[in-house]
CSV table of C-alpha atoms in Angstrom, one decimal:
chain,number,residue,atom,x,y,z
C,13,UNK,CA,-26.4,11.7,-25.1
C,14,UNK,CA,-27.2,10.3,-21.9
C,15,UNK,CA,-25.5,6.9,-20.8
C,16,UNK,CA,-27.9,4.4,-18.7
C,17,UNK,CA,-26.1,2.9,-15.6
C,18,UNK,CA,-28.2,0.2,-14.3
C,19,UNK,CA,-29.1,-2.7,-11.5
C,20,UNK,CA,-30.7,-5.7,-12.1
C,21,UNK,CA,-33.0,-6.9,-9.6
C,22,UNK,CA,-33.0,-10.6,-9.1
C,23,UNK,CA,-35.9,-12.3,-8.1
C,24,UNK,CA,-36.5,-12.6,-4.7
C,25,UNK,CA,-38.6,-15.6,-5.2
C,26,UNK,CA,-40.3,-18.0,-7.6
C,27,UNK,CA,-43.9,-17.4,-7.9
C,28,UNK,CA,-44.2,-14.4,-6.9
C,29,UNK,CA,-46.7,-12.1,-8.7
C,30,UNK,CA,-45.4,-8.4,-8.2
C,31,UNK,CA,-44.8,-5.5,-9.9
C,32,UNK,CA,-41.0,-5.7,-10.1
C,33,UNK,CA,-41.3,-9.7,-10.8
C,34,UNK,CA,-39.3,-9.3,-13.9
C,35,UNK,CA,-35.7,-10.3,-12.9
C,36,UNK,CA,-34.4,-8.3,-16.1
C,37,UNK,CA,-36.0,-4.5,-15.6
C,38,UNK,CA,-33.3,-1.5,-15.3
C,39,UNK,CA,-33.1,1.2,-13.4
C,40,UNK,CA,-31.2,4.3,-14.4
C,41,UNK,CA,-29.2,6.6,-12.3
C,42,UNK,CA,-30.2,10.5,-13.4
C,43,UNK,CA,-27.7,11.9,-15.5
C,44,UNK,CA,-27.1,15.0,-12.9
C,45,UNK,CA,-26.6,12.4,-10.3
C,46,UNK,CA,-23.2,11.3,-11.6
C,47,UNK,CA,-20.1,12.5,-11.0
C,48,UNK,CA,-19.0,13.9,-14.8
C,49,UNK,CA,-15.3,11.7,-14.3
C,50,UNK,CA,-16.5,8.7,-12.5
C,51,UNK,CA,-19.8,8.0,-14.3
C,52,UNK,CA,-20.4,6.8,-10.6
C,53,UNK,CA,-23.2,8.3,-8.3
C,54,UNK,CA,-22.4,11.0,-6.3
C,55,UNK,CA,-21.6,10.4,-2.4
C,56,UNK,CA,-20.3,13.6,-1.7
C,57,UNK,CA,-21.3,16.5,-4.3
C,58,UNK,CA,-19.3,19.9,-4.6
C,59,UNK,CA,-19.6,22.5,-6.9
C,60,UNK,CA,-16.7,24.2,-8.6
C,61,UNK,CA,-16.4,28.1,-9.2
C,62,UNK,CA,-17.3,26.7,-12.8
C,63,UNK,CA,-21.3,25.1,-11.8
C,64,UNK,CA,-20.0,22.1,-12.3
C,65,UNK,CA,-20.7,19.6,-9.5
C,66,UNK,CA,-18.4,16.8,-9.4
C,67,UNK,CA,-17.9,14.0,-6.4
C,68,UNK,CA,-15.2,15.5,-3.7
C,69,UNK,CA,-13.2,12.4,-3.9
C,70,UNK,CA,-13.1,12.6,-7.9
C,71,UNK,CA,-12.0,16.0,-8.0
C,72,UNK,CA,-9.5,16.0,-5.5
C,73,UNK,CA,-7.7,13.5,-7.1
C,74,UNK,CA,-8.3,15.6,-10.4
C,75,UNK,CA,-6.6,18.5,-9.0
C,76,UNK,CA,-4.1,16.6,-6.5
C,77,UNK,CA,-2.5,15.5,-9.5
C,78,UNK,CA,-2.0,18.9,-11.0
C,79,UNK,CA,-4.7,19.8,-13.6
C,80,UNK,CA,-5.9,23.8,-13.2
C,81,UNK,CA,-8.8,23.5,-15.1
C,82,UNK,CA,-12.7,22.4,-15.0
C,83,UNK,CA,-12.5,18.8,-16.3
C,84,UNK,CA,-16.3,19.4,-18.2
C,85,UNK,CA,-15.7,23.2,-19.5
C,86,UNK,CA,-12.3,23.2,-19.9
C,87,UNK,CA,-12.1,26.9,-18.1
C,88,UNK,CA,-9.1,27.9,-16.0
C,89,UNK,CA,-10.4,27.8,-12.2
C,90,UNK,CA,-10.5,30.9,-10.6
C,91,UNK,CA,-10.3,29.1,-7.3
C,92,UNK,CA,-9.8,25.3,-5.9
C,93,UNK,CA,-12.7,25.6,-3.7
C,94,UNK,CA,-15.2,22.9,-3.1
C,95,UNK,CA,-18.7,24.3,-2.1
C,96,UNK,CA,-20.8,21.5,-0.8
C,97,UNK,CA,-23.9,21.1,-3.1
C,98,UNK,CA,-26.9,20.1,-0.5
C,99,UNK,CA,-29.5,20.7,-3.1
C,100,UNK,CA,-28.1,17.4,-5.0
C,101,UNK,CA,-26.7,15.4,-2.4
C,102,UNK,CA,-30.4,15.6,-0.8
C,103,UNK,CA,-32.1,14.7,-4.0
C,104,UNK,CA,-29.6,11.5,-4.3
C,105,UNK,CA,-30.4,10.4,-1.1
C,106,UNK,CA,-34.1,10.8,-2.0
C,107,UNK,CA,-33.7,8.6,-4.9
C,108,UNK,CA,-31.8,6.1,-2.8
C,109,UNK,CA,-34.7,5.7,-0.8
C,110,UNK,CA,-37.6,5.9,-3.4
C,111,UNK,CA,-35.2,2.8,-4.9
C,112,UNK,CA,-34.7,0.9,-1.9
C,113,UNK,CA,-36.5,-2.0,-3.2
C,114,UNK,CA,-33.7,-2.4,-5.8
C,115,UNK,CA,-31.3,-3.0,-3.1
C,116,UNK,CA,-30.0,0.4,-3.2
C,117,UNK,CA,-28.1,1.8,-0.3
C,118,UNK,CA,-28.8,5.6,1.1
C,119,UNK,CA,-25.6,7.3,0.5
C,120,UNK,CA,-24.9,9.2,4.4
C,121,UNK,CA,-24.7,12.3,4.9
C,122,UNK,CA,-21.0,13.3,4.2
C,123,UNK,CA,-18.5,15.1,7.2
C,124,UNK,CA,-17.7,18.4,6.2
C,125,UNK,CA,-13.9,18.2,6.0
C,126,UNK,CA,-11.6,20.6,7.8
C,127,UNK,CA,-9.4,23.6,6.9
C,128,UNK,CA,-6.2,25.2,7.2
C,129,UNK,CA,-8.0,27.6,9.6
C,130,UNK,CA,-9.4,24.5,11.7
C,131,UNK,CA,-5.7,22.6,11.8
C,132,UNK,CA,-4.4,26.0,12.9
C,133,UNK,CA,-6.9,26.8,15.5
C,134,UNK,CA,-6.6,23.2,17.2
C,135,UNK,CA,-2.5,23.7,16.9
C,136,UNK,CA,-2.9,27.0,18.3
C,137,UNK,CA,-4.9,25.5,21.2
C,138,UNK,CA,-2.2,22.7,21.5
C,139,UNK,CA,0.1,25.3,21.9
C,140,UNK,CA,-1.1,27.5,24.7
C,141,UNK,CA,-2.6,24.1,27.1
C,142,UNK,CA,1.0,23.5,26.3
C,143,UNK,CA,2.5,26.2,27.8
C,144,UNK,CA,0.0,25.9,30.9
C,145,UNK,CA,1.0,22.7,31.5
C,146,UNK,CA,-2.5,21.6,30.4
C,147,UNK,CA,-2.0,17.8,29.9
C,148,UNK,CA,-6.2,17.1,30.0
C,149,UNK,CA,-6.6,19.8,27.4
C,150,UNK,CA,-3.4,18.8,25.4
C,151,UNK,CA,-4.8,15.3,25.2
C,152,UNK,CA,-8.5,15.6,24.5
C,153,UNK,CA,-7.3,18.2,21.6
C,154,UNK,CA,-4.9,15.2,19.6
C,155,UNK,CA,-7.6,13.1,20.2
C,156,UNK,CA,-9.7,15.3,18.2
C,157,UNK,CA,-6.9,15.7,15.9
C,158,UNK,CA,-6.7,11.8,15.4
C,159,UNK,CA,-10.5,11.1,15.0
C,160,UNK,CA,-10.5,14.0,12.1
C,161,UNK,CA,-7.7,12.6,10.7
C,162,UNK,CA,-9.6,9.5,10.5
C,163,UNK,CA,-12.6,10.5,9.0
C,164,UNK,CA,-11.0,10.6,5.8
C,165,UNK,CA,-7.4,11.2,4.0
C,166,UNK,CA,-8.3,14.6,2.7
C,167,UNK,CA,-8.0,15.6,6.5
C,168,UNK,CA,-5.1,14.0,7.5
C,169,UNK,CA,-3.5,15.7,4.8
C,170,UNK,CA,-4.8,19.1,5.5
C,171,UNK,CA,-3.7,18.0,9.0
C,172,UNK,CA,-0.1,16.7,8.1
C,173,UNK,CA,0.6,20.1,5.7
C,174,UNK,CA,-1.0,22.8,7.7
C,175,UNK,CA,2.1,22.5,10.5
C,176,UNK,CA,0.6,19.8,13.0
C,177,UNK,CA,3.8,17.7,13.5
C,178,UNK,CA,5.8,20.9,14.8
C,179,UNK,CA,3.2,21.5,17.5
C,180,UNK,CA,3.1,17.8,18.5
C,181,UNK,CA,6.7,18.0,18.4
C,182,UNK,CA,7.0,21.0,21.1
C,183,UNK,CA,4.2,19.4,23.0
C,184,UNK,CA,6.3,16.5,23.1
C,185,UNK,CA,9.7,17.8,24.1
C,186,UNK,CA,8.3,20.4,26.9
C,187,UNK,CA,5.9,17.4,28.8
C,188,UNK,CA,9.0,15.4,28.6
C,189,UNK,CA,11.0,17.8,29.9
C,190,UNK,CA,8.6,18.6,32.9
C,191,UNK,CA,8.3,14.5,33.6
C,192,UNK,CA,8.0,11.7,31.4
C,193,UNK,CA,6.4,9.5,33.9
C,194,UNK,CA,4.1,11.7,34.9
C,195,UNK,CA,2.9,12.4,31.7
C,196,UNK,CA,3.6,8.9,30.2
C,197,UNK,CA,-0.2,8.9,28.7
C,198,UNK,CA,0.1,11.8,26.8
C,199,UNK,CA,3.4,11.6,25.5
C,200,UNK,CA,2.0,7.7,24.2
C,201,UNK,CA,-0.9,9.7,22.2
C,202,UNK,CA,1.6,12.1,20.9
C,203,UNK,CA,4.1,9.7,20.0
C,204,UNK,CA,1.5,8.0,18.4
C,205,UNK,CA,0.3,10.9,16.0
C,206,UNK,CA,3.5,11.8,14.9
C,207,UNK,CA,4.3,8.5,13.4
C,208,UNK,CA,1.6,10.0,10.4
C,209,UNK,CA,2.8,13.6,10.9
C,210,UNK,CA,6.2,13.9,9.2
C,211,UNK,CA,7.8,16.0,7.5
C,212,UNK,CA,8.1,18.2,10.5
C,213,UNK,CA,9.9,21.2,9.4
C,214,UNK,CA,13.4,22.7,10.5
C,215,UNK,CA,11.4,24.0,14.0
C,216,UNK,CA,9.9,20.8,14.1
C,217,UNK,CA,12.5,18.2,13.8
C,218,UNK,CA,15.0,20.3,16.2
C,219,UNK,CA,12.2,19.6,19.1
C,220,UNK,CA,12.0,16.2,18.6
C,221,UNK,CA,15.2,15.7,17.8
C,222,UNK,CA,16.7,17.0,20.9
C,223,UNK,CA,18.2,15.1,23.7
C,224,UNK,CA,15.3,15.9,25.8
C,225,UNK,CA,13.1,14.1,23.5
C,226,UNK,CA,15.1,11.4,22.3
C,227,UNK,CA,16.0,9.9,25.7
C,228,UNK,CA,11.8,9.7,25.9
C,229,UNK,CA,11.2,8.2,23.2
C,230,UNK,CA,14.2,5.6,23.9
C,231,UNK,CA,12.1,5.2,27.2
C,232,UNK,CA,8.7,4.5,25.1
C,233,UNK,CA,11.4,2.0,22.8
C,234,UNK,CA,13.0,0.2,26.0
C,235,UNK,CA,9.4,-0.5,27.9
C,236,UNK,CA,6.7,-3.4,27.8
C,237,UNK,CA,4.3,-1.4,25.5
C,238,UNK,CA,4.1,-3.2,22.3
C,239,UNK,CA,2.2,0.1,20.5
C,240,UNK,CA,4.8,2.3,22.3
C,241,UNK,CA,7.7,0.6,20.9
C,242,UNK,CA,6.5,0.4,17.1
C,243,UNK,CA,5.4,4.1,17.4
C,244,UNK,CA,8.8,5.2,18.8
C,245,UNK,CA,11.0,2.9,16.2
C,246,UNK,CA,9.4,4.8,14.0
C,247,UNK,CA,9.5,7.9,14.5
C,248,UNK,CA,13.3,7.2,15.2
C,249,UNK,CA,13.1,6.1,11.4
C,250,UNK,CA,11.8,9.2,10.6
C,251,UNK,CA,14.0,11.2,12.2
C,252,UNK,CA,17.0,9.9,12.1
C,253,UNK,CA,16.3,9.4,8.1
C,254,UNK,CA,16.4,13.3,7.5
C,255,UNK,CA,19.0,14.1,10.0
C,256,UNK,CA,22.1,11.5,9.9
C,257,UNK,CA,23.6,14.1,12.4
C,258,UNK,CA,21.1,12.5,15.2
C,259,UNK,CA,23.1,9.2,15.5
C,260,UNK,CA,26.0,10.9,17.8
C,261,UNK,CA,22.9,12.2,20.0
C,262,UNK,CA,21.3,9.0,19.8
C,263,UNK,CA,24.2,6.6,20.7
C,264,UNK,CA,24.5,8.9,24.0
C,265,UNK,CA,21.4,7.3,25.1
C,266,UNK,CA,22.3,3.9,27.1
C,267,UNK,CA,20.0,1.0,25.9
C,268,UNK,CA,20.1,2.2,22.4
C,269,UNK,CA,21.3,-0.4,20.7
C,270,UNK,CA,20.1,-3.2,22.5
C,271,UNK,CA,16.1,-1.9,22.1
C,272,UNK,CA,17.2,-1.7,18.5
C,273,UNK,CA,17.8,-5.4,18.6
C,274,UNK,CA,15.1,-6.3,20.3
C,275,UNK,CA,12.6,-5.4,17.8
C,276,UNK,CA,14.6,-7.4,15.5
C,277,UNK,CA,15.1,-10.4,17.4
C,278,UNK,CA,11.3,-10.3,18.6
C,279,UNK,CA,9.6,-9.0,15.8
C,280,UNK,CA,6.6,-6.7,16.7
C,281,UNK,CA,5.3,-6.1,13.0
C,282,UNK,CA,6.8,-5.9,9.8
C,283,UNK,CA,6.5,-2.2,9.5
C,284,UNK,CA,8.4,-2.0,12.9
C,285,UNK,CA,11.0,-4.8,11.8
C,286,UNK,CA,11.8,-2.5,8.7
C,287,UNK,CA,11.6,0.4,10.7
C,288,UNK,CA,14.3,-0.7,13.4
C,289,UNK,CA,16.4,-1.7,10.0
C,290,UNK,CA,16.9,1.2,8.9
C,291,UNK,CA,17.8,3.1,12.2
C,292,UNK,CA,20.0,0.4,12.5
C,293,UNK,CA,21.5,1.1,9.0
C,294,UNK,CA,21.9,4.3,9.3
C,295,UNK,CA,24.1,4.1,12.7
C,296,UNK,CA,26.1,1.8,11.3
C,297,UNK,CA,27.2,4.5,8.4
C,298,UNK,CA,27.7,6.9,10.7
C,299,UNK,CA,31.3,8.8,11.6
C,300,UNK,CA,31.6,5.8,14.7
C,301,UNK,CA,30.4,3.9,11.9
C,302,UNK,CA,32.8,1.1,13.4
C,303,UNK,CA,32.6,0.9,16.8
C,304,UNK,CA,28.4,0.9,16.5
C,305,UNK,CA,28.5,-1.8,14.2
C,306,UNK,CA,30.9,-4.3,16.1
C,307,UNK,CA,28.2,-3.0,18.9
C,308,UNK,CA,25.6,-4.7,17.2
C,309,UNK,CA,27.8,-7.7,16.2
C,310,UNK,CA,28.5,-8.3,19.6
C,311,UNK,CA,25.3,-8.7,20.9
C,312,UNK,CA,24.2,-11.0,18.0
C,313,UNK,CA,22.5,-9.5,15.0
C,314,UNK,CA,23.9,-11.3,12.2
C,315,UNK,CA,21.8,-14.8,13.1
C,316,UNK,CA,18.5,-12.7,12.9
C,317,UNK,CA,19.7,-10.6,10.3
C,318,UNK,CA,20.3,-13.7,8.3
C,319,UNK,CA,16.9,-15.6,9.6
C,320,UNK,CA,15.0,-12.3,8.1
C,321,UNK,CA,16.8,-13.1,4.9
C,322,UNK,CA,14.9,-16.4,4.4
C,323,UNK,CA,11.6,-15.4,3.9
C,324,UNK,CA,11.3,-11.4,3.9
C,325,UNK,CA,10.1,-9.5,1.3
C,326,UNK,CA,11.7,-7.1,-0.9
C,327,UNK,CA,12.0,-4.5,1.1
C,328,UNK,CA,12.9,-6.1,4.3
C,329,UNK,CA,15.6,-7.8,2.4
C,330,UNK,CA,17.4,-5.1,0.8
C,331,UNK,CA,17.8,-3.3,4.3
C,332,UNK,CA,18.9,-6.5,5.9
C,333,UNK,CA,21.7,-6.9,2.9
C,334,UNK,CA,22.5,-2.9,3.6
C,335,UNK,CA,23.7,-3.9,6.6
C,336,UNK,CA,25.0,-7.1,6.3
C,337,UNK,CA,27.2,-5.2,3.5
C,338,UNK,CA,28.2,-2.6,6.1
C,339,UNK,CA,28.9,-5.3,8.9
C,340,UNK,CA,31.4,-7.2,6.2
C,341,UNK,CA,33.4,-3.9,5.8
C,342,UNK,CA,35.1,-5.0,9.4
C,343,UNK,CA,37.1,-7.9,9.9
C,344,UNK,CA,34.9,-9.3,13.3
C,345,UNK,CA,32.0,-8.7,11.4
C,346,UNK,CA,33.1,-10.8,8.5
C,347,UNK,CA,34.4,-13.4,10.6
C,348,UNK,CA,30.9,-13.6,12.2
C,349,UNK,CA,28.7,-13.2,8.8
C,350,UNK,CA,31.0,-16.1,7.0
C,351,UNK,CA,30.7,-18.5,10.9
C,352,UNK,CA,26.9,-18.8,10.3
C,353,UNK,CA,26.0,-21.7,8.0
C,354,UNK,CA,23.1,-19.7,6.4
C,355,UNK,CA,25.2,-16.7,4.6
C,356,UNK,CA,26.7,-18.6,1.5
C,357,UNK,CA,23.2,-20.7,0.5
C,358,UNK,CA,21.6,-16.9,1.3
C,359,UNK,CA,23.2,-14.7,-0.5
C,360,UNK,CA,23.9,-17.0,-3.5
C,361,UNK,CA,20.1,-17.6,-3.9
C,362,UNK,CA,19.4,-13.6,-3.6
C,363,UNK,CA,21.3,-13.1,-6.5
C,364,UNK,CA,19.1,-11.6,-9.3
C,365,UNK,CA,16.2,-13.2,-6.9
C,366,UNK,CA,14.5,-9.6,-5.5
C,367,UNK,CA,16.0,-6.4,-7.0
C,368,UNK,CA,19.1,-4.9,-8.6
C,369,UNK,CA,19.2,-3.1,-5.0
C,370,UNK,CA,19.6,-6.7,-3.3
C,371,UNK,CA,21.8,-8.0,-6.1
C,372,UNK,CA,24.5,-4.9,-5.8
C,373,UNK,CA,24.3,-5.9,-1.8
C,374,UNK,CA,25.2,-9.5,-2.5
C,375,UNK,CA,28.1,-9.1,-5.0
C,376,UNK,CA,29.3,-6.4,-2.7
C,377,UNK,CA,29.3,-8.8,0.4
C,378,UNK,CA,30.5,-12.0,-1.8
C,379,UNK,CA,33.6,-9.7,-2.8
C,380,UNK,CA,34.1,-8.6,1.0
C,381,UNK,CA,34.2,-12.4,2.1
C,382,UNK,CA,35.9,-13.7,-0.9
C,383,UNK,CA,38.5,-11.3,-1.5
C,384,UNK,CA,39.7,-11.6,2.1
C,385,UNK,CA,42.2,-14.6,1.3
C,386,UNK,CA,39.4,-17.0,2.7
C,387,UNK,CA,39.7,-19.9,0.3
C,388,UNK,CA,37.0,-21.7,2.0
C,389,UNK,CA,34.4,-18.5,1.2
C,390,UNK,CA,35.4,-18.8,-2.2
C,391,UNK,CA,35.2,-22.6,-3.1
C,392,UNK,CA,31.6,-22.9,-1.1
C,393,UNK,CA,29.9,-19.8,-2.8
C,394,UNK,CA,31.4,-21.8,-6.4
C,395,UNK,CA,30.1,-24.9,-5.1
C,396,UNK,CA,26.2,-23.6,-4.2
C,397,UNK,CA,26.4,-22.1,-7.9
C,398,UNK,CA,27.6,-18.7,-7.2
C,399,UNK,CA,29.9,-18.7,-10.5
C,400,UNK,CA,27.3,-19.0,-13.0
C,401,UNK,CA,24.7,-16.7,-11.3
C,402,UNK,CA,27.7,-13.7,-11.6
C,403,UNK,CA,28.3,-14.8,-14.9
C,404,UNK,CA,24.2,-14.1,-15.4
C,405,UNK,CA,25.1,-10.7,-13.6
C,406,UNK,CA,27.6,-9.6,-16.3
C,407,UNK,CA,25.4,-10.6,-19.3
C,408,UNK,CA,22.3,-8.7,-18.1
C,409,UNK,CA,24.1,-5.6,-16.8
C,410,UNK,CA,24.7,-3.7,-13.5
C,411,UNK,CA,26.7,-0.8,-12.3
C,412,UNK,CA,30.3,0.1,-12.9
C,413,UNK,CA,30.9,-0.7,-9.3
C,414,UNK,CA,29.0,-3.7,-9.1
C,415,UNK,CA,30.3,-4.9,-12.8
C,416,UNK,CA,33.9,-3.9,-11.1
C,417,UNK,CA,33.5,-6.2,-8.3
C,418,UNK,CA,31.9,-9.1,-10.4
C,419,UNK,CA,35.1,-9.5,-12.9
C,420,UNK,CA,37.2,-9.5,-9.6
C,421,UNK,CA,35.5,-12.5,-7.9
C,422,UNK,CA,35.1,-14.1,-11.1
C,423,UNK,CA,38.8,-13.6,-12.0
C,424,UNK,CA,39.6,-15.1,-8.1
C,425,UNK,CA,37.3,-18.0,-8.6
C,426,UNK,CA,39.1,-18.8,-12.4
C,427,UNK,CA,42.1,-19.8,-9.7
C,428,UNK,CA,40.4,-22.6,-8.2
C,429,UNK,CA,39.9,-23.9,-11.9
C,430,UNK,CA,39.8,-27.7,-11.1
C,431,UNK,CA,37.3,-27.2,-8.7
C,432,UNK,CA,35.0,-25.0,-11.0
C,433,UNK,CA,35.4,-26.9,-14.1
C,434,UNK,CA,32.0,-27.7,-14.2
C,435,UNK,CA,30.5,-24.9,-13.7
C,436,UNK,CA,31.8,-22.9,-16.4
C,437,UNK,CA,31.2,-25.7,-18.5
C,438,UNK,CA,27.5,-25.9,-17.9
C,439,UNK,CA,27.7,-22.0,-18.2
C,440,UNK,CA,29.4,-21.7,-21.8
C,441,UNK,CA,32.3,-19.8,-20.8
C,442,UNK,CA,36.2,-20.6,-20.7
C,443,UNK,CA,38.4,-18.5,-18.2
C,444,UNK,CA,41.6,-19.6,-18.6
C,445,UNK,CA,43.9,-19.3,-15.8
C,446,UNK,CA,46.0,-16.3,-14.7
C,447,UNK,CA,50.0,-17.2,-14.1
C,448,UNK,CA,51.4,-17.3,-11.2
């Protein structure tokens, strides 16, 4: 059985006496011109070691997502190859035209995507301009690289997996090493790829993570270049996400914080605010965990950290509660998170407001302030409703920790009864009061 797909052609005009005048008259797409999972018609046939042609983009995602097997016969594929089919593709563009009149578009005629072999002959080429100091040649090469890539997803993952990232990463490191100034274009193009490029591999990730190359890219992250900075946070991010051991290298570098800030106190993008967050975060949970956060303290992070707080999204705000959480660990940086007016209306209106992530954050900071012998922390996060949202915590479940930290503030706050009356009134529960 053969299903009809079909467009209606609308009348161009009243009056008219033509052929096609009938608004309501179908066309149907040939059965062999669809792709057998998308019913849709085929922009880009290939044929299976099965016969079977399919649409590239259906099948990939067919056998991206594990299957082995021919999705029409069933059969156990010999091979994942993808043979273009010309015949069909040129009888589908045929049609296209034949049925231009019913506002159908001529599919165009697909890029033939590249291969392991071609990623590995470009790298390869990288490679040896590379080690003739052959910064034309290096360049014109990752510009290739980068229009192929953007031809179409397929090819920037055969680009990504066939070992691209550890060539641009020893590209990287030995130009910088000859002269990052005089090279400053190239190093932008390469700094630029490798934001798509990760994971590097072991070899990879030791080039870029070098002191060589992370005092160039802290140049690119220091400088006027807008693209240059978002491209080195994060790559940074990157980096210093699979290799904690980086921060000691990283806070050698002089600037280092204070480019960090930067991007947070004059955002570039969101991806690059988010970015800078969690270099940031990750520095501050390093072994000099305390003197790099009292760094950042210093220099004035918690107002911006607090101002991304009021209007960020969900994942913007559960890394600026990270390290709000790590900065209240230290007794300056509580002193300076409880100072600003925003923290208490903040965090109490984050509670159970984006995700269980930002919620554990909260409690944890709320028990960091509170727990400190600061009255004041205590009665103002009661006062802007803080008792009843913990209460809300306990009813619908969290962690041990969290549910450990919870009882304690609620416990504290049961001491400053007269003052709370109301609220756990309103809330339905009775604490009574522990003695002295």
């Amino acid at each position: 059985m053969s299903m009809i797909f079909s467009w209606r052609r609308r009348r161009a005009g009243r009056g008219r006496a033509r052929k096609d005048e009938f608004p309501d008259m179908e066309l149907s797409i040939p059965t062999h011109f669809r792709c057998p999972i998308s019913l849709d018609l085929m922009k880009d046939p290939v044929t299976l070691s099965t016969g079977i042609t399919y649409d590239r983009e259906s099948i990939e995602k067919w056998i991206d997502a594990g299957n082995i097997t021919c999705p029409v016969t069933n059969q156990v594929l010999r091979s994942f190859d993808q043979i273009p089919n010309h015949a069909i593709r040129k009888m589908i563009q045929d049609w296209c035209v034949e049925n231009k009149s019913y506002g159908i578009e001529r599919i165009p005629t697909p890029r033939i995507p590249i291969t392991p072999y071609d990623v590995s002959e470009i790298c390869s080429r990288i490679e040896a301009a590379t080690q003739h100091r052959d910064a034309k040649k290096c360049l014109d090469l990752l510009r290739k690289m980068k229009n192929l890539a953007k031809e179409s997803e397929r090819n920037k993952r055969c680009i990504v997996q066939n070992g691209a990232g550890c060539s641009l990463a020893a590209c990287f490191e030995l130009f910088a090493s000859f002269s990052a100034e005089e090279y400053t274009d190239l190093l932008k193009e390469i700094l630029s790829a490798l934001t798509w490029t990760f994971p590097l591999g072991e070899k990879g990730k030791s080039k870029l993570g070098s002191a060589i190359s992370l005092r160039c890219i802290s140049l690119f992250l220091k400088g006027d270049h807008l693209s240059s900075r978002k491209h080195a946070v994060l790559v940074l991010k990157e980096l210093i996400s699979e290799d904690q051991d980086l921060v000691n290298r990283l806070m050698e570098i002089e600037g280092i914080v204070e480019a960090l800030f930067q991007i947070v106190k004059v955002p570039i993008c969101p991806t690059a605010t988010k970015a800078s967050l969690v270099v940031i975060y990750h520095m501050t949970i390093s072994e000099n965990g305390e003197i790099i956060t009292l760094k950042f303290v210093d220099i004035g992070l918690i107002p911006y950290i607090l101002e991304i707080l009021v209007d960020g999204d969900k994942s913007i705000c559960e890394k600026a509660l990270g390290i709000l959480d790590i900065i209240s660990s230290w007794d300056r940086g509580r002193e300076g998170v409880y100072e600003n007016a925003l923290t208490m209306p903040l965090l109490v209106k984050k509670i159970l407001r984006v995700s269980d992530t930002a919620t554990r954050f909260v409690v944890s900071i709320l028990w960091k302030l509170c727990m400190g012998e600061n009255e004041n922390a205590v009665v103002e996060a009661m006062k802007l409703g803080a008792f009843e949202k913990l209460l809300v915590v306990l009813q619908v479940g969290c962690g041990e920790r969290t549910k450990s930290k919870v009882t304690e503030l609620l416990k504290l706050m049961n001491l400053y009864k007269d003052e709370l009356d109301c609220f756990a009134s309103s809330a339905g529960f009775k604490f009574v009061k522990r003695p002295n």
